[in-house]
Coordinates of C-alpha atoms in Angstrom, one line a residue:
X21 CA -30.1 -20.9 8.4
X22 CA -28.2 -22.2 5.4
X23 CA -27.6 -20.5 2.1
X24 CA -30.2 -22.9 0.6
X25 CA -32.7 -21.3 3.0
X26 CA -31.8 -17.9 1.5
X27 CA -32.0 -18.9 -2.1
X28 CA -34.3 -22.0 -1.9
X29 CA -32.2 -23.7 -4.7
X30 CA -28.6 -24.0 -5.4
X31 CA -27.6 -21.7 -8.3
X32 CA -24.8 -23.9 -9.6
X33 CA -25.0 -27.6 -9.5
X34 CA -21.3 -28.4 -9.2
X35 CA -19.6 -25.4 -7.7
X36 CA -22.3 -24.3 -5.4
X37 CA -23.4 -20.7 -4.5
X38 CA -20.1 -19.3 -3.3
X39 CA -17.0 -17.8 -5.0
X40 CA -13.7 -16.7 -3.7
X41 CA -12.6 -13.5 -1.9
X42 CA -9.8 -13.4 -4.5
X43 CA -12.4 -13.0 -7.3
X44 CA -14.4 -10.4 -5.2
X45 CA -11.2 -8.4 -4.7
X46 CA -10.4 -8.6 -8.4
X47 CA -13.9 -7.2 -9.2
X48 CA -13.4 -4.3 -6.8
X49 CA -9.9 -3.4 -7.9
X50 CA -11.0 -3.8 -11.6
X51 CA -13.9 -1.3 -10.9
X52 CA -11.4 1.0 -9.3
X53 CA -9.1 0.9 -12.3
X54 CA -11.9 1.3 -14.8
X55 CA -14.0 3.9 -12.9
X56 CA -11.7 5.5 -10.4
X57 CA -11.7 4.8 -6.7
X58 CA -14.6 7.2 -5.8
X59 CA -17.0 5.9 -8.5
X60 CA -16.1 2.3 -7.7
X61 CA -16.7 2.9 -4.0
X62 CA -20.1 4.5 -4.7
X63 CA -21.0 1.6 -7.1
X64 CA -20.0 -1.1 -4.6
X65 CA -21.9 0.5 -1.8
X66 CA -25.0 0.9 -4.0
X67 CA -24.8 -2.8 -5.0
X68 CA -24.4 -3.8 -1.4
X69 CA -27.5 -1.7 -0.4
X70 CA -29.6 -3.5 -2.9
X71 CA -28.3 -6.9 -1.7
X72 CA -29.1 -5.9 1.9
X73 CA -32.6 -4.7 1.1
X74 CA -33.3 -7.9 -0.9
X75 CA -31.9 -10.1 1.9
X76 CA -34.2 -8.6 4.5
X77 CA -37.2 -8.9 2.2
X78 CA -36.3 -12.6 1.6
X79 CA -36.1 -13.1 5.4
X80 CA -39.5 -11.5 5.9
X81 CA -38.1 -8.8 8.1
X82 CA -38.8 -5.7 6.0
X83 CA -40.3 -3.0 8.2
X84 CA -40.5 -5.3 11.2
X85 CA -38.3 -3.0 13.4
X86 CA -37.0 -5.8 15.5
X87 CA -35.1 -5.3 18.8
X88 CA -31.4 -4.7 18.0
X89 CA -30.4 -8.0 19.5
X90 CA -32.9 -9.8 17.1
X91 CA -31.6 -7.7 14.2
X92 CA -28.0 -8.6 15.1
X93 CA -28.8 -12.3 15.3
X94 CA -30.8 -12.3 12.0
X95 CA -28.1 -10.3 10.1
X96 CA -25.2 -12.3 11.5
X97 CA -26.9 -15.6 10.6
X98 CA -27.8 -14.5 7.1
X99 CA -24.5 -12.8 6.3
X100 CA -22.2 -14.9 8.5
X101 CA -21.0 -18.5 8.8
X102 CA -24.5 -20.0 8.4
X103 CA -25.3 -17.7 5.4
X104 CA -23.5 -16.0 2.6
X105 CA -20.2 -15.4 4.6
X106 CA -20.0 -11.7 3.8
X107 CA -19.1 -10.9 7.4
X108 CA -19.8 -11.6 11.0
X109 CA -21.9 -9.0 12.9
X110 CA -21.2 -9.2 16.6
X111 CA -23.2 -6.2 17.8
X112 CA -25.6 -3.5 16.6
X113 CA -26.1 -0.6 19.1
X114 CA -28.2 2.5 19.0
X115 CA -26.5 5.9 19.0
X116 CA -28.0 9.4 19.3
X117 CA -28.1 9.7 15.6
X118 CA -28.7 6.1 14.4
X119 CA -26.7 2.8 14.8
X120 CA -23.2 1.4 15.1
X121 CA -22.6 -2.0 13.7
X122 CA -19.5 -4.1 14.8
X123 CA -18.3 -6.4 12.0
X124 CA -15.4 -8.8 11.7
X125 CA -14.0 -11.0 9.0
X126 CA -15.5 -8.7 6.4
X127 CA -15.0 -9.6 2.8
X128 CA -13.8 -6.1 2.0
X129 CA -10.9 -6.2 4.5
X130 CA -9.9 -9.8 3.9
X131 CA -6.3 -10.2 2.6
X132 CA -5.5 -6.5 2.9
X133 CA -2.2 -5.6 4.6
X134 CA -2.2 -3.8 8.0
X135 CA -2.2 0.0 7.4
X136 CA -4.1 -0.3 4.1
X137 CA -6.4 2.6 3.3
X138 CA -9.1 0.2 1.9
X139 CA -12.5 0.9 3.3
X140 CA -15.7 -1.2 3.4
X141 CA -17.8 -0.8 0.3
X142 CA -20.1 -3.7 -0.6
X143 CA -20.2 -4.8 3.1
X144 CA -21.1 -1.3 4.3
X145 CA -23.8 -1.1 1.7
X146 CA -25.3 -4.5 2.5
X147 CA -25.4 -3.7 6.2
X148 CA -26.9 -0.2 5.5
X149 CA -29.5 -1.6 3.1
X150 CA -30.5 -4.4 5.5
X151 CA -31.0 -2.0 8.5
X152 CA -32.8 0.6 6.4
X153 CA -35.2 -2.1 5.2
X154 CA -35.7 -3.7 8.6
X155 CA -36.1 -0.5 10.5
X156 CA -38.0 1.5 7.8
X157 CA -35.5 4.4 8.0
X158 CA -33.2 6.1 5.6
X159 CA -29.6 5.9 6.7
X160 CA -26.2 7.2 5.7
X161 CA -23.3 4.9 6.4
X162 CA -19.6 5.5 7.0
X163 CA -16.9 3.3 8.3
X164 CA -15.5 4.8 11.6
X165 CA -13.1 2.0 12.6
X166 CA -11.1 -0.6 10.7
X167 CA -9.3 -3.8 11.5
X168 CA -6.7 -2.7 8.9
X169 CA -5.8 0.4 11.0
X170 CA -5.7 -0.9 14.5
X171 CA -9.4 -1.4 15.3
X172 CA -10.8 -4.6 16.9
X173 CA -13.7 -4.4 14.4
X174 CA -14.7 -2.9 11.2
X175 CA -17.3 -0.5 12.6
X176 CA -20.0 1.0 10.5
X177 CA -21.9 4.1 11.7
X178 CA -25.3 4.6 10.2
X179 CA -26.9 8.0 10.8
X180 CA -30.5 8.9 10.2
X181 CA -31.0 11.0 7.1

């Protein structure tokens, strides 16, 4: 699946549909400076949830409740190298209270120094919104592991509300 499949048309004729991680990071740090860290985090997660919900609707997977392997493949393709390049999703597994999503190369962690306290915001929201819409469940997401703090993955835990 290419980005053209997701948008049907290219949004910009010369520059294409992508912008840089540098600009994304500037947006997040600018929001933090203007709104404070907590309000910026809430805003970025909310924006990501909307993106994730819209993406799943565009893919025709809303309420489909696919097997987790199928959900992983669809999300990884749409958000990964073949899609918008937000992150790579390697695995989604069921837990007693919801799901765990194993991500790498997340836009939110890109370029951050090891030991940084930066957490996933937009990425967490996009994954949460996508799974909520696919599975027809309300979820609450938190990051439980970070590549910035010794983890092999950025891990998002999504618990049923």
